[in-house]
Amino acid sequence: MLYGALEAGGTKMVLGCYDENGTLLDRTVMPTETPAITFPKMLDYFKDKGIGALGIGSFGPLCLNPGDPHFGAIGATPKLPWRGFDLMGEFARGLGVPVALDTDVNAAALAEAQLGAAKGLGSCLYVTIGTGVGGGVIVDGKPIHGLMHPELGHMLLVPDPRDPMPQGVCPYHKGCLEGLAAGPSMEKRWGLSAKELPDDHVAWDIEANYLAQMCFNAILTLSPEKIILGGGVLQRKHIFPLIRRKTLSMLNGYIECLADSDLSDYIVEPGLDTASGLTGSYLLARQAADN
Ligand code: ADP
Ligand code: ZN
């Protein structure tokens, strides 16, 4: 059987086709326009490949509660044409094969837990810091859902006293994690993008404070066995030691099993590089087929 994988992003759609062994046979990318334009193109791609199941890791918010009448649909996204689009239902009807849907970050976390940096562990947290901040959580080998799914990119933080823009830019919450620490927030605050800011700029120490607060909150609420940080902003690898040091300092010895480490094995880069999203969608397709 062939498996279809879709990584649905706000700017681009990545589509792939995998074989039984998990080998990626084909991959294509198309821009995310409106559902009327983009959905038929995606449908044609997967029909042409003759897939037996499809997995989707998508931007959200998504309705993932099977008891909800909107199960499988996109929720209140700022991408207005996609609001309310029944992503799972449209593909299931259009292809006539089993379809599984989860958030892009839950899919990435699943791939990291099965094949990447958290391989062999039952739990992990995957956070991407890019245009926005999103987090996926695996517990007992499965992505967390519940009411809908975690939205930990919007957790509230204590502003850094050195931050010249502590009010943040999130349209919903202003100074939440995404409002303070995503790429666009850094660029607005400093007039330079995360790519351009020099290593020794105070921006990085403030950014590390915000990401360490997130790690602190996540360790104490979710107890993940590994924290994986990715996305465009985290391409600047020099921030990792700063985040680890600040997280340890905030924990202040409270989590004993972490207290004697420098966290270099605990707060880590993705093991699958930028492939975790699509790989996770493939793993979702396998689950859909098995169910
Ligand atoms: P998206 O979140 O849209 O999937 P990215 O993860 O690449 O895409 O995030 C884009 C953001 O990351 C932008 O704000 C950009 O400034 C920042 N960014 C992209 N590449 C780099 C890089 N090499 N170093 C630092 N920041 C980067
Ligand atoms: Zn927010």
mmCIF file of C-alpha atoms and ligand atoms in Angstrom:
data_model
loop_
_atom_site.group_PDB
_atom_site.id
_atom_site.type_symbol
_atom_site.label_atom_id
_atom_site.label_comp_id
_atom_site.label_asym_id
_atom_site.label_seq_id
_atom_site.Cartn_x
_atom_site.Cartn_y
_atom_site.Cartn_z
ATOM 1 C CA MET A 1 0.000 0.000 0.000
ATOM 2 C CA LEU A 2 1.092 3.582 -0.638
ATOM 3 C CA TYR A 3 0.575 6.257 2.000
ATOM 4 C CA GLY A 4 -0.176 9.914 1.340
ATOM 5 C CA ALA A 5 1.196 12.615 3.635
ATOM 6 C CA LEU A 6 0.160 16.252 3.723
ATOM 7 C CA GLU A 7 1.904 18.945 5.741
ATOM 8 C CA ALA A 8 -0.615 21.780 5.497
ATOM 9 C CA GLY A 9 0.957 25.166 6.260
ATOM 10 C CA GLY A 10 -0.346 28.693 6.128
ATOM 11 C CA THR A 11 1.965 29.601 3.251
ATOM 12 C CA LYS A 12 2.664 26.261 1.575
ATOM 13 C CA MET A 13 1.350 22.734 1.281
ATOM 14 C CA VAL A 14 3.884 19.909 1.236
ATOM 15 C CA LEU A 15 2.562 16.658 -0.230
ATOM 16 C CA GLY A 16 4.353 13.333 -0.176
ATOM 17 C CA CYS A 17 3.862 9.714 -1.058
ATOM 18 C CA TYR A 18 5.493 6.922 0.998
ATOM 19 C CA ASP A 19 5.817 3.159 0.556
ATOM 20 C CA GLU A 20 5.343 0.403 3.172
ATOM 21 C CA ASN A 21 8.929 0.835 4.383
ATOM 22 C CA GLY A 22 8.494 4.526 5.019
ATOM 23 C CA THR A 23 10.557 5.537 2.013
ATOM 24 C CA LEU A 24 9.524 8.871 0.526
ATOM 25 C CA LEU A 25 8.816 8.104 -3.153
ATOM 26 C CA ASP A 26 7.621 11.517 -4.250
ATOM 27 C CA ARG A 27 7.285 15.008 -2.797
ATOM 28 C CA THR A 28 5.774 18.222 -4.139
ATOM 29 C CA VAL A 29 5.084 21.700 -2.778
ATOM 30 C CA MET A 30 2.302 24.101 -3.696
ATOM 31 C CA PRO A 31 1.349 27.531 -2.329
ATOM 32 C CA THR A 32 -1.569 27.740 0.098
ATOM 33 C CA GLU A 33 -4.171 29.775 -1.770
ATOM 34 C CA THR A 34 -7.921 29.411 -1.150
ATOM 35 C CA PRO A 35 -9.534 25.992 -0.616
ATOM 36 C CA ALA A 36 -11.324 26.414 -3.975
ATOM 37 C CA ILE A 37 -7.967 26.681 -5.758
ATOM 38 C CA THR A 38 -5.668 24.503 -3.650
ATOM 39 C CA PHE A 39 -7.892 21.640 -2.504
ATOM 40 C CA PRO A 40 -8.649 20.212 -6.005
ATOM 41 C CA LYS A 41 -4.921 20.305 -6.849
ATOM 42 C CA MET A 42 -4.061 18.351 -3.711
ATOM 43 C CA LEU A 43 -6.869 15.880 -4.391
ATOM 44 C CA ASP A 44 -5.586 15.302 -7.940
ATOM 45 C CA TYR A 45 -2.074 14.681 -6.655
ATOM 46 C CA PHE A 46 -3.156 11.988 -4.197
ATOM 47 C CA LYS A 47 -5.664 10.403 -6.635
ATOM 48 C CA ASP A 48 -2.950 10.144 -9.231
ATOM 49 C CA LYS A 49 -0.663 8.329 -6.782
ATOM 50 C CA GLY A 50 -3.313 5.762 -5.813
ATOM 51 C CA ILE A 51 -2.723 6.031 -2.069
ATOM 52 C CA GLY A 52 -4.503 3.703 0.376
ATOM 53 C CA ALA A 53 -4.580 6.116 3.343
ATOM 54 C CA LEU A 54 -3.812 9.762 4.042
ATOM 55 C CA GLY A 55 -2.298 11.517 7.054
ATOM 56 C CA ILE A 56 -2.552 15.274 7.501
ATOM 57 C CA GLY A 57 -0.561 17.498 9.851
ATOM 58 C CA SER A 58 -2.154 20.908 9.543
ATOM 59 C CA PHE A 59 -1.982 24.484 10.751
ATOM 60 C CA GLY A 60 -4.810 25.138 13.171
ATOM 61 C CA PRO A 61 -6.701 25.514 15.224
ATOM 62 C CA LEU A 62 -8.385 22.222 14.361
ATOM 63 C CA CYS A 63 -11.393 20.453 15.780
ATOM 64 C CA LEU A 64 -10.004 17.070 16.867
ATOM 65 C CA ASN A 65 -12.787 16.032 19.220
ATOM 66 C CA PRO A 66 -14.723 13.131 17.600
ATOM 67 C CA GLY A 67 -17.824 14.106 19.568
ATOM 68 C CA ASP A 68 -17.935 17.582 18.030
ATOM 69 C CA PRO A 69 -20.020 18.179 14.860
ATOM 70 C CA HIS A 70 -17.027 20.071 13.406
ATOM 71 C CA PHE A 71 -14.629 17.144 13.953
ATOM 72 C CA GLY A 72 -11.898 17.266 11.312
ATOM 73 C CA ALA A 73 -12.458 20.891 10.322
ATOM 74 C CA ILE A 74 -10.198 23.938 10.571
ATOM 75 C CA GLY A 75 -11.280 26.405 13.267
ATOM 76 C CA ALA A 76 -10.806 30.145 13.811
ATOM 77 C CA THR A 77 -7.666 30.587 11.724
ATOM 78 C CA PRO A 78 -6.589 34.057 10.577
ATOM 79 C CA LYS A 79 -6.409 32.446 7.085
ATOM 80 C CA LEU A 80 -10.051 33.392 6.553
ATOM 81 C CA PRO A 81 -10.857 31.330 3.407
ATOM 82 C CA TRP A 82 -9.835 28.180 5.314
ATOM 83 C CA ARG A 83 -11.973 28.914 8.365
ATOM 84 C CA GLY A 84 -14.481 26.075 8.801
ATOM 85 C CA PHE A 85 -13.041 24.040 5.910
ATOM 86 C CA ASP A 86 -13.660 20.333 6.563
ATOM 87 C CA LEU A 87 -10.121 19.200 5.775
ATOM 88 C CA MET A 88 -10.515 15.608 6.941
ATOM 89 C CA GLY A 89 -14.028 15.108 5.555
ATOM 90 C CA GLU A 90 -13.265 16.603 2.131
ATOM 91 C CA PHE A 91 -10.233 14.348 1.642
ATOM 92 C CA ALA A 92 -12.053 11.288 2.974
ATOM 93 C CA ARG A 93 -14.965 11.837 0.565
ATOM 94 C CA GLY A 94 -12.744 12.877 -2.354
ATOM 95 C CA LEU A 95 -10.315 9.945 -2.053
ATOM 96 C CA GLY A 96 -12.486 7.244 -0.495
ATOM 97 C CA VAL A 97 -9.625 6.164 1.815
ATOM 98 C CA PRO A 98 -9.070 6.434 5.594
ATOM 99 C CA VAL A 99 -7.779 9.854 6.653
ATOM 100 C CA ALA A 100 -6.168 10.922 9.941
ATOM 101 C CA LEU A 101 -5.742 14.535 10.972
ATOM 102 C CA ASP A 102 -3.669 16.226 13.649
ATOM 103 C CA THR A 103 -1.898 19.531 14.157
ATOM 104 C CA ASP A 104 1.335 20.097 12.233
ATOM 105 C CA VAL A 105 3.223 20.220 15.532
ATOM 106 C CA ASN A 106 1.596 17.091 16.969
ATOM 107 C CA ALA A 107 2.556 15.310 13.737
ATOM 108 C CA ALA A 108 6.135 16.586 14.048
ATOM 109 C CA ALA A 109 6.238 15.535 17.709
ATOM 110 C CA LEU A 110 4.990 12.063 16.749
ATOM 111 C CA ALA A 111 7.732 11.695 14.141
ATOM 112 C CA GLU A 112 10.397 12.876 16.595
ATOM 113 C CA ALA A 113 9.080 10.418 19.211
ATOM 114 C CA GLN A 114 9.062 7.439 16.843
ATOM 115 C CA LEU A 115 12.048 8.133 14.624
ATOM 116 C CA GLY A 116 13.873 11.277 15.763
ATOM 117 C CA ALA A 117 15.367 12.975 18.803
ATOM 118 C CA ALA A 118 12.929 11.332 21.266
ATOM 119 C CA LYS A 119 13.080 7.839 19.730
ATOM 120 C CA GLY A 120 12.458 5.174 22.345
ATOM 121 C CA LEU A 121 10.754 7.590 24.749
ATOM 122 C CA GLY A 122 7.035 7.591 25.432
ATOM 123 C CA SER A 123 6.781 11.341 25.742
ATOM 124 C CA CYS A 124 8.160 14.522 24.246
ATOM 125 C CA LEU A 125 7.378 18.124 23.525
ATOM 126 C CA TYR A 126 8.094 19.608 20.097
ATOM 127 C CA VAL A 127 7.999 23.394 19.756
ATOM 128 C CA THR A 128 8.575 25.372 16.583
ATOM 129 C CA ILE A 129 9.546 29.033 16.772
ATOM 130 C CA GLY A 130 9.040 30.568 13.353
ATOM 131 C CA THR A 131 6.350 32.867 11.949
ATOM 132 C CA GLY A 132 4.344 31.740 14.972
ATOM 133 C CA VAL A 133 5.012 29.465 17.925
ATOM 134 C CA GLY A 134 3.359 26.050 18.061
ATOM 135 C CA GLY A 135 3.798 23.061 20.308
ATOM 136 C CA GLY A 136 2.971 19.375 19.904
ATOM 137 C CA VAL A 137 2.898 16.997 22.848
ATOM 138 C CA ILE A 138 3.265 13.207 22.911
ATOM 139 C CA VAL A 139 2.282 11.299 26.046
ATOM 140 C CA ASP A 140 2.306 7.483 26.195
ATOM 141 C CA GLY A 141 3.256 7.504 22.516
ATOM 142 C CA LYS A 142 0.185 9.470 21.440
ATOM 143 C CA PRO A 143 -0.446 13.141 20.613
ATOM 144 C CA ILE A 144 -2.456 15.005 23.252
ATOM 145 C CA HIS A 145 -5.931 16.167 22.208
ATOM 146 C CA GLY A 146 -8.696 16.750 24.748
ATOM 147 C CA LEU A 147 -10.812 19.864 24.422
ATOM 148 C CA MET A 148 -9.085 20.452 21.084
ATOM 149 C CA HIS A 149 -5.276 20.278 21.248
ATOM 150 C CA PRO A 150 -2.510 22.115 23.095
ATOM 151 C CA GLU A 151 -1.907 25.715 22.001
ATOM 152 C CA LEU A 152 1.148 26.305 24.094
ATOM 153 C CA GLY A 153 2.466 28.982 21.747
ATOM 154 C CA HIS A 154 -0.001 31.279 23.480
ATOM 155 C CA MET A 155 1.013 30.674 27.105
ATOM 156 C CA LEU A 156 1.458 33.834 29.144
ATOM 157 C CA LEU A 157 4.964 34.847 30.162
ATOM 158 C CA VAL A 158 6.565 37.312 32.539
ATOM 159 C CA PRO A 159 7.996 40.120 30.368
ATOM 160 C CA ASP A 160 11.769 40.600 30.509
ATOM 161 C CA PRO A 161 12.609 43.929 32.220
ATOM 162 C CA ARG A 162 15.054 44.682 29.377
ATOM 163 C CA ASP A 163 12.424 44.134 26.670
ATOM 164 C CA PRO A 164 11.681 47.405 24.820
ATOM 165 C CA MET A 165 8.435 45.869 23.477
ATOM 166 C CA PRO A 166 6.962 43.943 26.451
ATOM 167 C CA GLN A 167 3.404 44.440 25.205
ATOM 168 C CA GLY A 168 3.962 41.876 22.406
ATOM 169 C CA VAL A 169 2.218 41.512 19.059
ATOM 170 C CA CYS A 170 -0.266 38.629 19.379
ATOM 171 C CA PRO A 171 -3.645 39.881 18.075
ATOM 172 C CA TYR A 172 -5.417 37.811 20.747
ATOM 173 C CA HIS A 173 -3.185 38.143 23.843
ATOM 174 C CA LYS A 174 -0.483 40.693 23.023
ATOM 175 C CA GLY A 175 2.374 39.474 25.279
ATOM 176 C CA CYS A 176 1.947 35.712 25.065
ATOM 177 C CA LEU A 177 4.877 33.492 23.999
ATOM 178 C CA GLU A 178 4.099 33.902 20.294
ATOM 179 C CA GLY A 179 3.508 37.645 20.750
ATOM 180 C CA LEU A 180 6.928 38.037 22.399
ATOM 181 C CA ALA A 181 9.170 35.408 20.850
ATOM 182 C CA ALA A 182 8.125 34.464 17.292
ATOM 183 C CA GLY A 183 10.193 35.716 14.340
ATOM 184 C CA PRO A 184 7.925 38.666 13.452
ATOM 185 C CA SER A 185 7.978 39.898 17.071
ATOM 186 C CA MET A 186 11.801 39.875 17.111
ATOM 187 C CA GLU A 187 11.926 41.763 13.829
ATOM 188 C CA LYS A 188 9.416 44.385 14.966
ATOM 189 C CA ARG A 189 11.211 44.924 18.270
ATOM 190 C CA TRP A 190 14.763 45.224 16.948
ATOM 191 C CA GLY A 191 14.312 46.328 13.334
ATOM 192 C CA LEU A 192 16.441 43.324 12.323
ATOM 193 C CA SER A 193 15.246 39.799 11.586
ATOM 194 C CA ALA A 194 16.280 36.800 13.661
ATOM 195 C CA LYS A 195 18.549 35.918 10.749
ATOM 196 C CA GLU A 196 20.332 39.274 10.904
ATOM 197 C CA LEU A 197 20.667 39.924 14.657
ATOM 198 C CA PRO A 198 24.306 39.399 15.764
ATOM 199 C CA ASP A 199 25.057 36.557 18.197
ATOM 200 C CA ASP A 200 26.008 38.934 21.007
ATOM 201 C CA HIS A 201 22.879 41.129 20.709
ATOM 202 C CA VAL A 202 20.791 41.328 23.911
ATOM 203 C CA ALA A 203 17.862 40.147 21.764
ATOM 204 C CA TRP A 204 19.128 36.584 22.130
ATOM 205 C CA ASP A 205 19.347 36.704 25.904
ATOM 206 C CA ILE A 206 15.779 38.039 26.081
ATOM 207 C CA GLU A 207 14.578 35.456 23.543
ATOM 208 C CA ALA A 208 16.263 32.729 25.610
ATOM 209 C CA ASN A 209 14.497 34.003 28.735
ATOM 210 C CA TYR A 210 11.119 33.637 27.003
ATOM 211 C CA LEU A 211 11.887 30.172 25.646
ATOM 212 C CA ALA A 212 13.251 29.083 29.030
ATOM 213 C CA GLN A 213 10.010 30.222 30.676
ATOM 214 C CA MET A 214 8.140 28.063 28.173
ATOM 215 C CA CYS A 215 10.411 25.068 28.927
ATOM 216 C CA PHE A 216 9.979 25.658 32.677
ATOM 217 C CA ASN A 217 6.168 25.759 32.374
ATOM 218 C CA ALA A 218 6.129 22.727 30.086
ATOM 219 C CA ILE A 219 8.403 20.648 32.330
ATOM 220 C CA LEU A 220 6.188 21.364 35.332
ATOM 221 C CA THR A 221 2.851 20.790 33.574
ATOM 222 C CA LEU A 222 3.567 18.059 31.003
ATOM 223 C CA SER A 223 6.690 16.348 32.346
ATOM 224 C CA PRO A 224 8.062 15.513 28.873
ATOM 225 C CA GLU A 225 11.119 13.240 28.668
ATOM 226 C CA LYS A 226 12.593 15.410 25.920
ATOM 227 C CA ILE A 227 12.033 18.970 24.671
ATOM 228 C CA ILE A 228 12.732 19.492 20.970
ATOM 229 C CA LEU A 229 13.018 23.047 19.660
ATOM 230 C CA GLY A 230 12.848 23.815 15.930
ATOM 231 C CA GLY A 231 11.631 26.398 13.423
ATOM 232 C CA GLY A 232 13.346 29.277 11.629
ATOM 233 C CA VAL A 233 14.408 31.292 14.698
ATOM 234 C CA LEU A 234 16.075 28.232 16.269
ATOM 235 C CA GLN A 235 18.345 27.920 13.253
ATOM 236 C CA ARG A 236 20.475 30.242 15.369
ATOM 237 C CA LYS A 237 22.013 27.409 17.358
ATOM 238 C CA HIS A 238 23.940 29.651 19.752
ATOM 239 C CA ILE A 239 20.663 30.230 21.639
ATOM 240 C CA PHE A 240 20.427 26.604 22.850
ATOM 241 C CA PRO A 241 22.991 26.892 25.686
ATOM 242 C CA LEU A 242 21.354 30.149 26.825
ATOM 243 C CA ILE A 243 17.911 28.483 26.971
ATOM 244 C CA ARG A 244 19.295 25.473 28.852
ATOM 245 C CA ARG A 245 21.120 27.602 31.409
ATOM 246 C CA LYS A 246 18.099 29.824 32.094
ATOM 247 C CA THR A 247 15.751 26.843 32.360
ATOM 248 C CA LEU A 248 18.022 25.217 34.949
ATOM 249 C CA SER A 249 18.270 28.458 36.869
ATOM 250 C CA MET A 250 14.469 28.911 36.918
ATOM 251 C CA LEU A 251 13.930 25.296 38.042
ATOM 252 C CA ASN A 252 16.383 25.961 40.878
ATOM 253 C CA GLY A 253 16.991 22.261 41.562
ATOM 254 C CA TYR A 254 13.302 21.456 41.948
ATOM 255 C CA ILE A 255 13.251 18.701 39.296
ATOM 256 C CA GLU A 256 15.952 16.485 40.767
ATOM 257 C CA CYS A 257 16.450 14.230 37.749
ATOM 258 C CA LEU A 258 17.485 17.299 35.702
ATOM 259 C CA ALA A 259 19.437 19.139 38.365
ATOM 260 C CA ASP A 260 22.824 17.503 37.732
ATOM 261 C CA SER A 261 22.755 17.907 33.963
ATOM 262 C CA ASP A 262 23.479 20.822 31.629
ATOM 263 C CA LEU A 263 20.284 19.855 29.691
ATOM 264 C CA SER A 264 22.277 19.355 26.481
ATOM 265 C CA ASP A 265 20.572 15.935 26.110
ATOM 266 C CA TYR A 266 17.197 17.247 27.239
ATOM 267 C CA ILE A 267 16.513 20.482 25.325
ATOM 268 C CA VAL A 268 17.610 19.510 21.840
ATOM 269 C CA GLU A 269 17.381 20.175 18.104
ATOM 270 C CA PRO A 270 15.028 18.076 15.972
ATOM 271 C CA GLY A 271 16.477 14.696 14.995
ATOM 272 C CA LEU A 272 14.689 14.736 11.638
ATOM 273 C CA ASP A 273 15.740 18.275 10.720
ATOM 274 C CA THR A 274 12.897 19.882 8.751
ATOM 275 C CA ALA A 275 11.317 16.534 7.738
ATOM 276 C CA SER A 276 9.491 15.912 11.027
ATOM 277 C CA GLY A 277 6.201 17.452 9.827
ATOM 278 C CA LEU A 278 5.827 15.391 6.657
ATOM 279 C CA THR A 279 7.181 12.244 8.326
ATOM 280 C CA GLY A 280 4.622 12.676 11.099
ATOM 281 C CA SER A 281 1.854 12.962 8.522
ATOM 282 C CA TYR A 282 3.014 9.679 7.013
ATOM 283 C CA LEU A 283 2.864 8.050 10.470
ATOM 284 C CA LEU A 284 -0.691 9.383 10.827
ATOM 285 C CA ALA A 285 -1.568 7.771 7.468
ATOM 286 C CA ARG A 286 -0.323 4.427 8.794
ATOM 287 C CA GLN A 287 -2.498 4.848 11.882
ATOM 288 C CA ALA A 288 -5.485 5.656 9.682
ATOM 289 C CA ALA A 289 -4.877 2.485 7.663
ATOM 290 C CA ASP A 290 -4.477 0.340 10.786
ATOM 291 C CA ASN A 291 -7.707 1.642 12.282
HETATM 292 P P1 ADP B 1 7.113 29.079 9.194
HETATM 293 O O1 ADP B 1 6.981 29.353 10.646
HETATM 294 O O2 ADP B 1 6.338 30.053 8.371
HETATM 295 O O3 ADP B 1 6.864 27.661 8.824
HETATM 296 P P2 ADP B 1 9.970 29.361 9.586
HETATM 297 O O4 ADP B 1 10.017 28.316 10.634
HETATM 298 O O5 ADP B 1 11.113 29.415 8.601
HETATM 299 O O6 ADP B 1 8.634 29.333 8.760
HETATM 300 O O7 ADP B 1 9.898 30.750 10.363
HETATM 301 C C1 ADP B 1 10.017 31.972 9.739
HETATM 302 C C2 ADP B 1 10.596 32.949 10.748
HETATM 303 O O8 ADP B 1 11.850 32.457 11.173
HETATM 304 C C3 ADP B 1 10.844 34.354 10.203
HETATM 305 O O9 ADP B 1 10.392 35.290 11.151
HETATM 306 C C4 ADP B 1 12.347 34.450 10.032
HETATM 307 O O10 ADP B 1 12.829 35.709 10.404
HETATM 308 C C5 ADP B 1 12.889 33.401 10.939
HETATM 309 N N1 ADP B 1 14.009 32.685 10.288
HETATM 310 C C6 ADP B 1 13.966 31.941 9.160
HETATM 311 N N2 ADP B 1 15.196 31.436 8.885
HETATM 312 C C7 ADP B 1 16.018 31.863 9.870
HETATM 313 C C8 ADP B 1 17.407 31.683 10.174
HETATM 314 N N3 ADP B 1 18.226 30.968 9.387
HETATM 315 N N4 ADP B 1 17.884 32.256 11.289
HETATM 316 C C9 ADP B 1 17.078 32.970 12.096
HETATM 317 N N5 ADP B 1 15.783 33.197 11.857
HETATM 318 C C10 ADP B 1 15.252 32.662 10.760
HETATM 319 ZN ZN ZN B 2 -1.392 34.721 21.763
#
